[in-house]
Short mmCIF file of C-alpha atoms (C1' of nucleotides) in Angstrom, two decimals:
data_model
loop_
_atom_site.label_atom_id
_atom_site.label_comp_id
_atom_site.label_asym_id
_atom_site.label_seq_id
_atom_site.Cartn_x
_atom_site.Cartn_y
_atom_site.Cartn_z
CA MET A 83 13.78 -41.31 -20.48
CA LEU A 84 11.39 -42.62 -23.15
CA ALA A 85 8.16 -40.79 -23.94
CA MET A 86 8.58 -38.33 -21.11
CA HIS A 87 6.69 -35.65 -22.96
CA SER A 88 3.03 -36.51 -23.35
CA ALA A 89 0.94 -34.81 -25.99
CA ALA A 90 -1.07 -33.09 -23.26
CA GLU A 91 1.99 -31.44 -21.77
CA SER A 92 1.39 -27.99 -23.20
CA LYS A 93 -1.67 -27.69 -20.94
CA ALA A 94 -0.09 -29.71 -18.16
CA ARG A 95 -1.00 -29.15 -14.52
CA ARG A 96 1.04 -31.93 -13.04
CA THR A 97 4.00 -31.36 -10.76
CA ASN A 98 7.17 -31.36 -12.70
CA GLU A 99 10.36 -31.98 -10.77
CA ALA A 100 12.17 -33.68 -13.64
CA ASN A 101 12.00 -32.37 -17.16
CA SER A 102 14.42 -31.66 -19.96
CA LYS A 103 17.79 -31.41 -18.22
CA GLU A 104 21.00 -29.49 -18.67
CA GLU A 105 23.91 -29.14 -16.29
CA THR A 106 25.06 -25.65 -15.29
CA GLU A 107 27.75 -24.08 -13.17
CA ALA A 108 26.26 -21.47 -10.78
CA PRO A 109 26.79 -19.74 -7.40
CA PHE A 110 25.19 -22.56 -5.40
CA GLY A 111 27.19 -25.20 -7.22
CA LEU A 112 25.97 -27.58 -9.88
CA GLY A 113 22.34 -27.30 -10.86
CA VAL A 114 19.96 -28.84 -13.32
CA VAL A 115 17.99 -26.67 -15.73
CA LEU A 116 14.24 -27.26 -15.92
CA ARG A 117 12.08 -25.77 -18.63
CA LEU A 118 8.42 -25.03 -18.04
CA LYS A 119 5.64 -24.08 -20.41
CA PRO A 120 2.89 -21.60 -19.48
CA ASN A 121 0.77 -22.85 -16.56
CA GLU A 122 3.05 -25.77 -15.85
CA THR A 123 3.61 -26.46 -12.18
CA LEU A 124 7.10 -26.36 -10.69
CA PHE A 125 5.90 -27.58 -7.29
CA SER A 126 2.65 -27.75 -5.36
CA GLU A 127 1.50 -26.96 -1.85
CA GLY A 128 2.04 -30.07 0.23
CA ASP A 129 4.87 -31.57 -1.84
CA ALA A 130 8.03 -32.51 -0.03
CA ALA A 131 10.57 -29.75 -0.59
CA ALA A 132 13.57 -31.48 -2.10
CA SER A 133 14.97 -28.63 -4.18
CA PHE A 134 15.22 -24.91 -4.50
CA TYR A 135 15.45 -22.90 -7.67
CA GLN A 136 16.80 -19.84 -9.37
CA ILE A 137 14.91 -18.36 -12.30
CA LYS A 138 16.99 -18.16 -15.42
CA GLU A 139 14.33 -16.93 -17.77
CA GLY A 140 10.58 -16.31 -17.68
CA VAL A 141 8.25 -15.61 -14.76
CA ILE A 142 6.84 -17.81 -12.01
CA ARG A 143 3.80 -17.11 -9.83
CA SER A 144 3.82 -18.54 -6.30
CA PHE A 145 0.57 -18.65 -4.43
CA ARG A 146 -1.46 -20.14 -1.65
CA MET A 147 -5.03 -21.18 -2.11
CA MET A 148 -7.95 -21.47 0.28
CA ILE A 149 -10.24 -24.51 0.15
CA ASP A 150 -12.93 -22.57 -1.70
CA GLY A 151 -10.52 -21.46 -4.42
CA ARG A 152 -9.64 -17.99 -3.21
CA ARG A 153 -6.03 -17.43 -4.19
CA GLN A 154 -3.34 -15.12 -2.91
CA ILE A 155 -0.27 -14.73 -5.06
CA ILE A 156 2.78 -14.31 -2.82
CA SER A 157 5.30 -13.38 -5.46
CA PHE A 158 6.11 -13.11 -9.12
CA SER A 159 9.64 -14.43 -9.54
CA GLN A 160 11.80 -13.04 -12.30
CA PRO A 161 15.19 -13.97 -13.73
CA GLY A 162 17.78 -13.97 -10.97
CA ASP A 163 15.26 -14.53 -8.17
CA TYR A 164 15.47 -17.52 -5.89
CA LEU A 165 12.42 -19.61 -5.18
CA GLY A 166 11.30 -22.56 -3.16
CA LEU A 167 13.62 -22.29 -0.19
CA GLU A 168 11.99 -24.10 2.70
CA TRP A 169 13.37 -24.73 6.12
CA GLU A 170 11.95 -28.19 6.62
CA GLY A 171 9.07 -30.28 5.46
CA ASP A 172 6.51 -29.51 2.81
CA ARG A 173 5.88 -26.76 0.33
CA ALA A 174 3.73 -24.00 1.75
CA MET A 175 2.78 -22.78 -1.70
CA THR A 176 2.39 -23.69 -5.33
CA ALA A 177 4.67 -22.36 -8.06
CA GLU A 178 3.59 -22.22 -11.71
CA ALA A 179 5.18 -20.78 -14.83
CA ILE A 180 3.36 -17.82 -16.35
CA ILE A 181 5.25 -17.93 -19.63
CA ASP A 182 7.97 -20.18 -21.02
CA THR A 183 10.39 -20.36 -18.14
CA ALA A 184 13.76 -21.88 -17.33
CA VAL A 185 14.91 -22.45 -13.78
CA VAL A 186 18.05 -23.95 -12.30
CA SER A 187 17.25 -26.55 -9.69
CA TYR A 188 19.48 -27.37 -6.73
CA PRO A 189 18.97 -30.21 -4.29
CA ARG A 190 18.29 -28.83 -0.85
CA ARG A 191 20.90 -30.92 0.95
CA HIS A 192 23.43 -29.41 -1.44
CA LEU A 193 22.91 -26.21 0.46
CA GLU A 194 22.78 -27.55 3.98
CA GLY A 195 26.20 -29.10 3.77
CA ARG A 196 27.80 -26.13 2.08
CA ALA A 197 26.12 -23.44 4.15
CA THR A 198 27.86 -24.60 7.28
CA ALA A 199 31.21 -24.55 5.53
CA ASP A 200 31.18 -21.72 3.01
CA VAL A 201 30.64 -18.20 4.34
CA ARG A 202 29.79 -16.83 0.92
CA VAL A 203 27.02 -19.34 0.33
CA GLN A 204 25.73 -18.60 3.80
CA ASN A 205 25.69 -14.86 3.19
CA ARG A 206 23.95 -15.29 -0.10
CA MET A 207 21.27 -17.38 1.53
CA MET A 208 20.80 -14.81 4.28
CA ALA A 209 20.49 -12.06 1.69
CA VAL A 210 17.80 -14.03 -0.12
CA LEU A 211 15.87 -14.64 3.09
CA PHE A 212 16.11 -11.05 4.29
CA GLY A 213 15.11 -9.85 0.86
CA GLY A 214 12.05 -12.10 0.98
CA LEU A 215 11.08 -10.76 4.39
CA HIS A 216 11.47 -7.19 3.24
CA ASN A 217 9.30 -7.80 0.19
CA ALA A 218 6.67 -9.52 2.27
CA GLN A 219 6.51 -6.57 4.66
CA GLU A 220 5.89 -4.10 1.86
CA HIS A 221 3.31 -6.48 0.44
CA LEU A 222 1.55 -6.53 3.83
CA VAL A 223 1.25 -2.75 3.98
CA MET A 224 -0.08 -2.66 0.44
CA LEU A 225 -2.67 -5.40 1.03
CA GLY A 226 -3.78 -4.13 4.39
CA ARG A 227 -3.85 -0.39 3.95
CA GLN A 228 -3.90 0.76 0.34
CA THR A 229 -6.83 1.56 -1.94
CA ALA A 230 -7.35 -0.21 -5.27
CA MET A 231 -5.76 2.60 -7.28
CA GLU A 232 -2.81 2.83 -4.92
CA LYS A 233 -2.31 -0.92 -5.17
CA LEU A 234 -2.15 -0.68 -8.94
CA GLY A 235 0.34 2.16 -8.73
CA TRP A 236 2.42 0.14 -6.28
CA PHE A 237 2.38 -2.85 -8.59
CA LEU A 238 3.45 -0.87 -11.64
CA VAL A 239 6.21 0.97 -9.79
CA ARG A 240 7.60 -2.32 -8.53
CA LEU A 241 7.37 -3.85 -11.94
CA ALA A 242 9.17 -0.88 -13.44
CA ARG A 243 11.93 -1.20 -10.85
CA SER A 244 12.40 -4.94 -11.21
CA SER A 245 12.20 -5.48 -14.94
CA ARG A 246 13.89 -3.90 -17.92
CA MET A 247 11.96 -1.98 -20.54
CA ASN A 248 11.47 -3.02 -24.14
CA ASN A 249 11.59 0.19 -26.21
CA GLY A 250 9.63 2.21 -23.69
CA ALA A 251 7.23 -0.52 -22.64
CA LEU A 252 7.18 -2.97 -19.75
CA ALA A 253 6.08 -6.55 -20.28
CA LEU A 254 3.01 -7.65 -18.30
CA PRO A 255 3.28 -11.41 -18.71
CA MET A 256 0.71 -12.15 -16.03
CA ASN A 257 -2.98 -11.81 -16.78
CA ARG A 258 -5.51 -9.57 -15.00
CA THR A 259 -6.58 -12.35 -12.64
CA ASP A 260 -2.97 -12.92 -11.56
CA ILE A 261 -2.55 -9.23 -10.87
CA ALA A 262 -5.83 -9.19 -8.93
CA ASP A 263 -4.77 -12.16 -6.81
CA TYR A 264 -1.45 -10.48 -6.12
CA LEU A 265 -3.03 -7.21 -5.03
CA GLY A 266 -6.05 -8.57 -3.18
CA LEU A 267 -8.52 -7.20 -5.72
CA SER A 268 -10.97 -8.58 -8.25
CA MET A 269 -10.04 -8.96 -11.87
CA GLU A 270 -12.61 -6.34 -12.88
CA THR A 271 -11.22 -3.77 -10.47
CA VAL A 272 -7.75 -4.26 -11.93
CA SER A 273 -9.09 -3.78 -15.43
CA ARG A 274 -11.09 -0.69 -14.49
CA GLY A 275 -8.07 0.67 -12.64
CA PHE A 276 -5.80 0.30 -15.66
CA SER A 277 -8.39 2.07 -17.78
CA LEU A 278 -8.56 4.93 -15.29
CA LEU A 279 -4.76 5.20 -15.04
CA THR A 280 -4.70 5.41 -18.82
CA ARG A 281 -7.40 8.09 -18.96
CA GLU A 282 -5.60 10.10 -16.30
CA GLY A 283 -2.33 9.95 -18.20
CA TYR A 284 -0.32 7.82 -15.76
CA ILE A 285 0.24 5.03 -18.24
CA ALA A 286 -0.53 3.80 -21.72
CA LEU A 287 -1.53 0.27 -22.66
CA PRO A 288 -0.42 -0.57 -26.21
CA ASP A 289 -2.00 -3.96 -25.58
CA ALA A 290 -3.17 -5.97 -22.60
CA HIS A 291 0.30 -7.35 -21.89
CA GLN A 292 2.38 -4.23 -22.24
CA VAL A 293 2.50 -0.98 -20.23
CA CYS A 294 4.21 2.33 -20.88
CA ILE A 295 4.68 4.47 -17.83
CA ARG A 296 3.91 8.02 -18.90
CA ASN A 297 4.46 9.76 -15.58
CA PHE A 298 6.54 7.71 -13.20
CA LYS A 299 6.77 10.40 -10.55
CA ARG A 300 3.03 10.80 -10.31
CA LEU A 301 2.54 7.04 -10.34
CA ASP A 302 5.05 6.70 -7.51
CA ALA A 303 3.24 9.39 -5.54
CA LEU A 304 0.01 7.45 -6.06
CA ALA A 305 1.71 4.25 -4.89
CA ARG A 306 2.91 5.96 -1.72
CA GLY A 307 -0.59 7.23 -0.92
CA GLU A 308 0.26 10.85 -1.64
CA VAL A 309 -2.65 11.37 -4.01
CA PRO A 310 -5.75 11.91 -1.86
CA THR A 311 -8.06 12.26 -4.87
CA ALA A 312 -7.44 8.75 -6.10
CA HIS A 313 -10.92 7.27 -6.47
CA MET B 183 24.14 6.89 34.42
CA LEU B 184 22.63 9.72 36.43
CA ALA B 185 19.06 10.87 35.88
CA MET B 186 18.47 8.57 32.94
CA HIS B 187 14.80 8.26 33.70
CA SER B 188 12.93 11.46 33.09
CA ALA B 189 9.58 12.08 34.73
CA ALA B 190 7.88 11.96 31.34
CA GLU B 191 9.14 8.48 30.60
CA SER B 192 5.88 6.65 31.30
CA LYS B 193 4.38 8.28 28.19
CA ALA B 194 7.68 8.26 26.34
CA ARG B 195 7.81 8.09 22.56
CA ARG B 196 11.53 8.45 22.16
CA THR B 197 13.74 5.69 20.87
CA ASN B 198 15.19 3.70 23.65
CA GLU B 199 18.28 1.69 22.91
CA ALA B 200 19.76 1.96 26.38
CA ASN B 201 17.69 1.64 29.49
CA SER B 202 17.92 -0.18 32.78
CA LYS B 203 20.48 -2.91 32.14
CA GLU B 204 21.08 -6.44 33.33
CA GLU B 205 23.46 -9.03 31.93
CA THR B 206 22.06 -12.41 30.89
CA GLU B 207 23.33 -15.70 29.53
CA ALA B 208 21.29 -16.80 26.50
CA PRO B 209 21.47 -18.82 23.23
CA PHE B 210 23.01 -15.95 21.24
CA GLY B 211 25.59 -15.25 23.91
CA LEU B 212 25.63 -12.39 26.35
CA GLY B 213 22.81 -9.90 26.11
CA VAL B 214 21.56 -6.84 27.90
CA VAL B 215 18.04 -6.69 29.30
CA LEU B 216 15.94 -3.65 28.39
CA ARG B 217 12.67 -2.83 30.10
CA LEU B 218 9.96 -0.90 28.32
CA LYS B 219 6.75 0.67 29.58
CA PRO B 220 3.52 0.69 27.54
CA ASN B 221 3.90 2.68 24.29
CA GLU B 222 7.63 3.08 24.71
CA THR B 223 9.60 2.70 21.50
CA LEU B 224 12.26 0.02 21.15
CA PHE B 225 13.38 1.28 17.74
CA SER B 226 11.96 3.41 14.93
CA GLU B 227 11.73 3.21 11.18
CA GLY B 228 14.90 4.74 9.77
CA ASP B 229 17.14 4.10 12.79
CA ALA B 230 20.41 2.34 12.17
CA ALA B 231 19.98 -1.32 13.12
CA ALA B 232 22.67 -1.99 15.68
CA SER B 233 20.96 -4.70 17.72
CA PHE B 234 18.44 -7.46 17.62
CA TYR B 235 16.23 -8.62 20.44
CA GLN B 236 14.47 -11.50 22.05
CA ILE B 237 11.32 -10.86 24.04
CA LYS B 238 11.57 -12.05 27.62
CA GLU B 239 8.25 -10.75 28.85
CA GLY B 240 5.42 -8.60 27.53
CA VAL B 241 4.30 -7.86 23.96
CA ILE B 242 5.75 -5.68 21.21
CA ARG B 243 3.96 -4.35 18.13
CA SER B 244 6.04 -3.80 15.00
CA PHE B 245 4.56 -1.70 12.24
CA ARG B 246 5.13 0.41 9.18
CA MET B 247 3.38 3.66 8.65
CA MET B 248 2.38 5.59 5.53
CA ILE B 249 2.96 9.35 5.35
CA ASP B 250 -0.71 10.07 6.01
CA GLY B 251 -0.74 7.96 9.18
CA ARG B 252 -2.20 4.72 7.86
CA ARG B 253 -0.52 1.97 9.82
CA GLN B 254 0.03 -1.71 9.15
CA ILE B 255 1.11 -3.84 12.06
CA ILE B 256 3.51 -6.52 10.83
CA SER B 257 3.68 -8.59 13.99
CA PHE B 258 2.91 -8.88 17.65
CA SER B 259 5.98 -10.35 19.30
CA GLN B 260 5.59 -12.46 22.40
CA PRO B 261 8.00 -13.97 24.92
CA GLY B 262 10.53 -16.13 23.10
CA ASP B 263 10.13 -14.35 19.76
CA TYR B 264 13.06 -12.66 18.05
CA LEU B 265 12.72 -9.18 16.73
CA GLY B 266 14.66 -6.57 14.85
CA LEU B 267 16.90 -8.76 12.74
CA GLU B 268 17.97 -6.72 9.74
CA TRP B 269 20.39 -7.68 7.03
CA GLU B 270 22.00 -4.31 6.56
CA GLY B 271 21.21 -0.69 7.02
CA ASP B 272 18.21 0.89 8.64
CA ARG B 273 15.12 -0.27 10.43
CA ALA B 274 12.24 -0.92 8.07
CA MET B 275 9.73 -0.67 10.88
CA THR B 276 8.98 0.71 14.30
CA ALA B 277 8.70 -1.46 17.41
CA GLU B 278 6.79 -0.36 20.51
CA ALA B 279 5.87 -2.07 23.74
CA ILE B 280 2.16 -2.69 24.23
CA ILE B 281 2.46 -3.50 27.93
CA ASP B 282 5.37 -3.62 30.37
CA THR B 283 7.97 -5.53 28.42
CA ALA B 284 11.45 -6.90 28.90
CA VAL B 285 13.71 -7.76 25.97
CA VAL B 286 17.23 -9.09 25.72
CA SER B 287 19.31 -7.04 23.36
CA TYR B 288 22.25 -8.39 21.36
CA PRO B 289 24.62 -6.33 19.25
CA ARG B 290 24.30 -7.30 15.63
CA ARG B 291 28.01 -7.90 15.05
CA HIS B 292 27.84 -10.40 17.88
CA LEU B 293 25.87 -12.56 15.52
CA GLU B 294 27.81 -11.99 12.34
CA GLY B 295 31.03 -13.27 13.80
CA ARG B 296 29.49 -16.25 15.50
CA ALA B 297 27.15 -17.25 12.70
CA THR B 298 30.05 -18.04 10.44
CA ALA B 299 31.66 -20.19 13.12
CA ASP B 300 28.89 -21.86 15.09
CA VAL B 301 26.51 -24.13 13.22
CA ARG B 302 23.96 -24.06 16.01
CA VAL B 303 23.71 -20.27 16.03
CA GLN B 304 23.44 -20.35 12.27
CA ASN B 305 20.62 -22.87 12.34
CA ARG B 306 18.77 -20.94 14.96
CA MET B 307 18.99 -17.81 12.87
CA MET B 308 17.76 -19.65 9.79
CA ALA B 309 14.86 -21.03 11.77
CA VAL B 310 13.91 -17.53 12.90
CA LEU B 311 14.08 -16.17 9.36
CA PHE B 312 12.11 -19.04 7.84
CA GLY B 313 9.56 -18.73 10.60
CA GLY B 314 9.17 -15.05 9.84
CA LEU B 315 8.66 -15.75 6.15
CA HIS B 316 6.08 -18.40 6.90
CA ASN B 317 4.17 -16.08 9.18
CA ALA B 318 4.29 -13.30 6.64
CA GLN B 319 2.87 -15.58 3.96
CA GLU B 320 -0.10 -16.53 6.08
CA HIS B 321 -0.57 -12.89 6.92
CA LEU B 322 -0.65 -12.06 3.21
CA VAL B 323 -3.41 -14.54 2.49
CA MET B 324 -5.42 -13.24 5.40
CA LEU B 325 -5.05 -9.59 4.39
CA GLY B 326 -5.62 -10.16 0.72
CA ARG B 327 -8.38 -12.70 0.63
CA GLN B 328 -10.32 -13.04 3.87
CA THR B 329 -13.49 -11.29 5.03
CA ALA B 330 -13.62 -9.26 8.22
CA MET B 331 -15.14 -12.10 10.26
CA GLU B 332 -12.64 -14.60 8.91
CA LYS B 333 -9.81 -12.24 9.78
CA LEU B 334 -11.02 -12.04 13.36
CA GLY B 335 -11.29 -15.81 13.54
CA TRP B 336 -7.77 -16.12 12.16
CA PHE B 337 -6.44 -13.66 14.68
CA LEU B 338 -8.03 -15.41 17.64
CA VAL B 339 -6.94 -18.86 16.50
CA ARG B 340 -3.36 -17.63 16.16
CA LEU B 341 -3.51 -15.96 19.50
CA ALA B 342 -4.83 -19.12 21.11
CA ARG B 343 -2.02 -21.13 19.55
CA SER B 344 0.76 -18.75 20.51
CA SER B 345 -0.15 -17.75 24.04
CA ARG B 346 -1.03 -19.66 27.17
CA MET B 347 -4.43 -19.36 28.80
CA ASN B 348 -5.13 -17.82 32.17
CA ASN B 349 -7.89 -19.92 33.75
CA GLY B 350 -9.82 -20.33 30.52
CA ALA B 351 -9.17 -16.86 29.13
CA LEU B 352 -6.64 -15.46 26.70
CA ALA B 353 -5.06 -12.08 27.31
CA LEU B 354 -5.70 -9.43 24.65
CA PRO B 355 -3.06 -6.89 25.61
CA MET B 356 -3.40 -4.92 22.38
CA ASN B 357 -6.28 -2.53 21.90
CA ARG B 358 -8.93 -2.60 19.16
CA THR B 359 -7.00 -0.20 16.97
CA ASP B 360 -3.91 -2.42 17.13
CA ILE B 361 -5.97 -5.42 16.13
CA ALA B 362 -7.55 -3.43 13.30
CA ASP B 363 -4.16 -2.33 12.01
CA TYR B 364 -2.92 -5.90 12.15
CA LEU B 365 -5.89 -7.29 10.22
CA GLY B 366 -6.35 -4.47 7.72
CA LEU B 367 -9.70 -3.41 9.17
CA SER B 368 -11.15 -0.42 10.95
CA MET B 369 -11.37 -0.31 14.71
CA GLU B 370 -15.18 -0.28 14.54
CA THR B 371 -15.30 -3.40 12.37
CA VAL B 372 -13.14 -5.24 14.89
CA SER B 373 -15.43 -4.21 17.71
CA ARG B 374 -18.58 -5.15 15.82
CA GLY B 375 -16.97 -8.44 14.84
CA PHE B 376 -16.15 -9.35 18.43
CA SER B 377 -19.72 -8.56 19.40
CA LEU B 378 -21.04 -10.80 16.64
CA LEU B 379 -18.67 -13.64 17.55
CA THR B 380 -19.92 -13.35 21.11
CA ARG B 381 -23.60 -13.38 20.07
CA GLU B 382 -22.96 -16.40 17.84
CA GLY B 383 -21.31 -18.32 20.67
CA TYR B 384 -17.77 -18.50 19.25
CA ILE B 385 -16.24 -16.57 22.11
CA ALA B 386 -16.97 -14.72 25.33
CA LEU B 387 -15.47 -11.39 26.36
CA PRO B 388 -15.27 -11.11 30.16
CA ASP B 389 -13.76 -7.69 29.51
CA ALA B 390 -12.23 -5.83 26.58
CA HIS B 391 -8.78 -7.32 27.15
CA GLN B 392 -9.67 -10.93 27.74
CA VAL B 393 -11.23 -13.60 25.47
CA CYS B 394 -12.59 -17.05 26.18
CA ILE B 395 -12.81 -19.27 23.17
CA ARG B 396 -16.08 -21.14 23.49
CA ASN B 397 -15.91 -23.18 20.31
CA PHE B 398 -12.41 -23.47 18.96
CA LYS B 399 -13.30 -25.89 16.20
CA ARG B 400 -15.95 -23.60 14.76
CA LEU B 401 -13.68 -20.59 15.11
CA ASP B 402 -10.95 -22.43 13.26
CA ALA B 403 -13.38 -23.36 10.49
CA LEU B 404 -14.32 -19.69 10.24
CA ALA B 405 -10.65 -18.72 10.07
CA ARG B 406 -10.07 -21.18 7.22
CA GLY B 407 -12.99 -19.77 5.25
CA GLU B 408 -15.15 -22.85 5.70
CA VAL B 409 -18.15 -20.91 7.01
CA PRO B 410 -19.89 -19.44 3.95
CA THR B 411 -22.57 -17.69 6.02
CA ALA B 412 -20.11 -15.46 7.81
CA HIS B 413 -21.53 -11.98 7.26
"C1'" DC C 249 -16.42 11.16 41.99
"C1'" DG C 250 -15.12 13.33 37.55
"C1'" DG C 251 -12.62 13.34 33.38
"C1'" DC C 252 -10.32 10.79 29.93
"C1'" DT C 253 -9.55 7.12 26.98
"C1'" DT C 254 -11.24 3.09 24.89
"C1'" DC C 255 -14.88 0.50 23.33
"C1'" DT C 256 -19.49 -0.25 21.49
"C1'" DT C 257 -23.36 0.72 18.68
"C1'" DG C 258 -25.98 3.25 15.09
"C1'" DA C 259 -26.84 5.35 10.57
"C1'" DA C 260 -25.29 6.81 6.19
"C1'" DT C 261 -21.84 6.49 2.62
"C1'" DC C 262 -18.77 4.54 -0.46
"C1'" DT C 263 -15.37 1.50 -2.34
"C1'" DA C 264 -14.77 -2.58 -4.38
"C1'" DG C 265 -17.13 -6.98 -5.54
"C1'" DT C 266 -20.48 -9.58 -8.23
"C1'" DC C 267 -23.03 -10.72 -12.10
"C1'" DA C 268 -23.66 -10.08 -16.78
"C1'" DA C 269 -22.95 -8.58 -21.39
"C1'" DA C 270 -20.09 -6.92 -25.13
"C1'" DC C 271 -15.51 -6.48 -27.18
"C1'" DT C 272 -10.76 -7.91 -28.66
"C1'" DG C 273 -7.22 -10.62 -30.27
"C1'" DC C 274 -5.80 -15.03 -31.67
"C1'" DG C 275 -5.45 -19.56 -33.41
"C1'" DT C 276 -7.89 -23.08 -36.00
"C1'" DG C 277 -10.16 -24.93 -39.65
"C1'" DG C 278 -13.17 -24.57 -43.47
"C1'" DC D 289 -8.29 -15.69 -46.50
"C1'" DC D 290 -12.05 -15.19 -43.76
"C1'" DA D 291 -15.31 -17.17 -40.34
"C1'" DC D 292 -15.71 -19.15 -36.11
"C1'" DG D 293 -14.79 -20.12 -31.38
"C1'" DC D 294 -12.50 -19.32 -27.30
"C1'" DA D 295 -10.03 -17.09 -23.63
"C1'" DG D 296 -9.04 -12.92 -21.74
"C1'" DT D 297 -10.35 -8.19 -21.15
"C1'" DT D 298 -13.29 -4.27 -20.80
"C1'" DT D 299 -17.39 -1.99 -19.45
"C1'" DG D 300 -21.97 -1.53 -17.22
"C1'" DA D 301 -25.42 -1.93 -13.52
"C1'" DC D 302 -26.30 -3.32 -9.18
"C1'" DT D 303 -25.08 -5.10 -4.53
"C1'" DA D 304 -22.76 -5.88 -0.41
"C1'" DG D 305 -19.32 -5.45 2.95
"C1'" DA D 306 -16.66 -2.47 5.34
"C1'" DT D 307 -15.57 2.45 6.40
"C1'" DT D 308 -16.74 6.81 8.14
"C1'" DC D 309 -18.88 9.91 11.04
"C1'" DA D 310 -21.22 10.43 15.19
"C1'" DA D 311 -23.18 9.50 19.56
"C1'" DG D 312 -23.42 6.93 23.77
"C1'" DA D 313 -21.49 3.38 27.31
"C1'" DA D 314 -17.95 1.46 30.04
"C1'" DG D 315 -13.89 1.07 32.33
"C1'" DC D 316 -9.66 3.42 34.52
"C1'" DC D 317 -6.77 6.76 36.86
"C1'" DG D 318 -6.10 10.39 39.64
#
DNA sequence: CGGCTTCTTGAATCTAGTCAAACTGCGTGG
DNA sequence: CCACGCAGTTTGACTAGATTCAAGAAGCCG
């Protein structure tokens, strides 16, 4: 346990399966709390999947990368969300903290044994898996069939639904490149899109990491593709 | 049971949860066989999800549609694949036969009761769900980050891996529009792409519904984004 | 054989991407 | 405290890849 925290850790990129620990009681049994700083890696594509996680605090981006560096973000995980469930074998994606984040880690075998025995654990796991599938399906429609402006509307509507507001504003912890890689766009298109949404009165941007939704109904219509004049 | 099959059934669009029946013994217990003609609907977005299915024969397209008709195909299901598993509530997508298709139908409750009891059923269900998530993730990367030619390569490589060849040729039961709506492209781009792949020696097209893969390795490299000069 | 649907090809348009420059906010150090 | 540097964001100009619209070819069914 000596000198576990190197001076370089604040900019760390290394995989981090053991960090500062705390024991917790939680729905999947006993877990260990891991704390991650911005851009720290929880696990990487190709690692053996020994654990799964629940976010306690913060935000995690999970993504897959192509050999030439193109990146597709699969999900932004928020407090309460589960992450890193794999059936067998290796990680199919990389998970990194976006901001200071705390996750509870459970050993995978912990689940296997209990799932067969405890119906409630089993149901919870099913719910998580079905939820993931449902999200992925909506993500597919968005990526495959929506325009840039619709994608941004979709993103903001989802964000509004999944996170709580701070005196009228939503936190945007991820940067423009993250948003772009989530929506299948370029960083510049995201930025231009936000500017346009602001000009058109959909939203306001107090600063780059905060959004106020001015007209949710209209934004939702945009997200659903009901605004034909959405250049 | 009289006059169940109307004359118009060959072009039917109606939901079809009860059709010609046969009893079968299968891994999820007793099921009923349903037979579908091309373009017949197995279930529709919004229906109550009372059953799930396994494909015995044929191909099914599952998709979601936007109000203005834009369509995203989520999956092409082939013999052996499971389909229509929903956690609770209504169908999130529509499933239609592409060609003459036979599926085994199981009532959903059938599973709920058994899953809690039988570890093997449970594991099978988990495997199906994890498989679906894995597929969806690859689909996301393709839709979000690949070029038209890479998408076509990806599609053909997947097809080659999932279906057996008929004397050197793969069946392409779906039409160009289906492929386009699966890959997030236009029908014309798919057609042009196939022509280009043919000219460049990747594939041959004996006819519109048959492909021969001439150079699998190169096609796979294309699909992975390792061919920079893929206009 | 004729009519219909599906597929292919062409030409023009347009959306989003790329490359590049300027701006902003922030933390550091003089 | 202000200047500097840096990372992230915004904006601009141009380009490219894919879509759209449109016409022609090919296969399929009756």
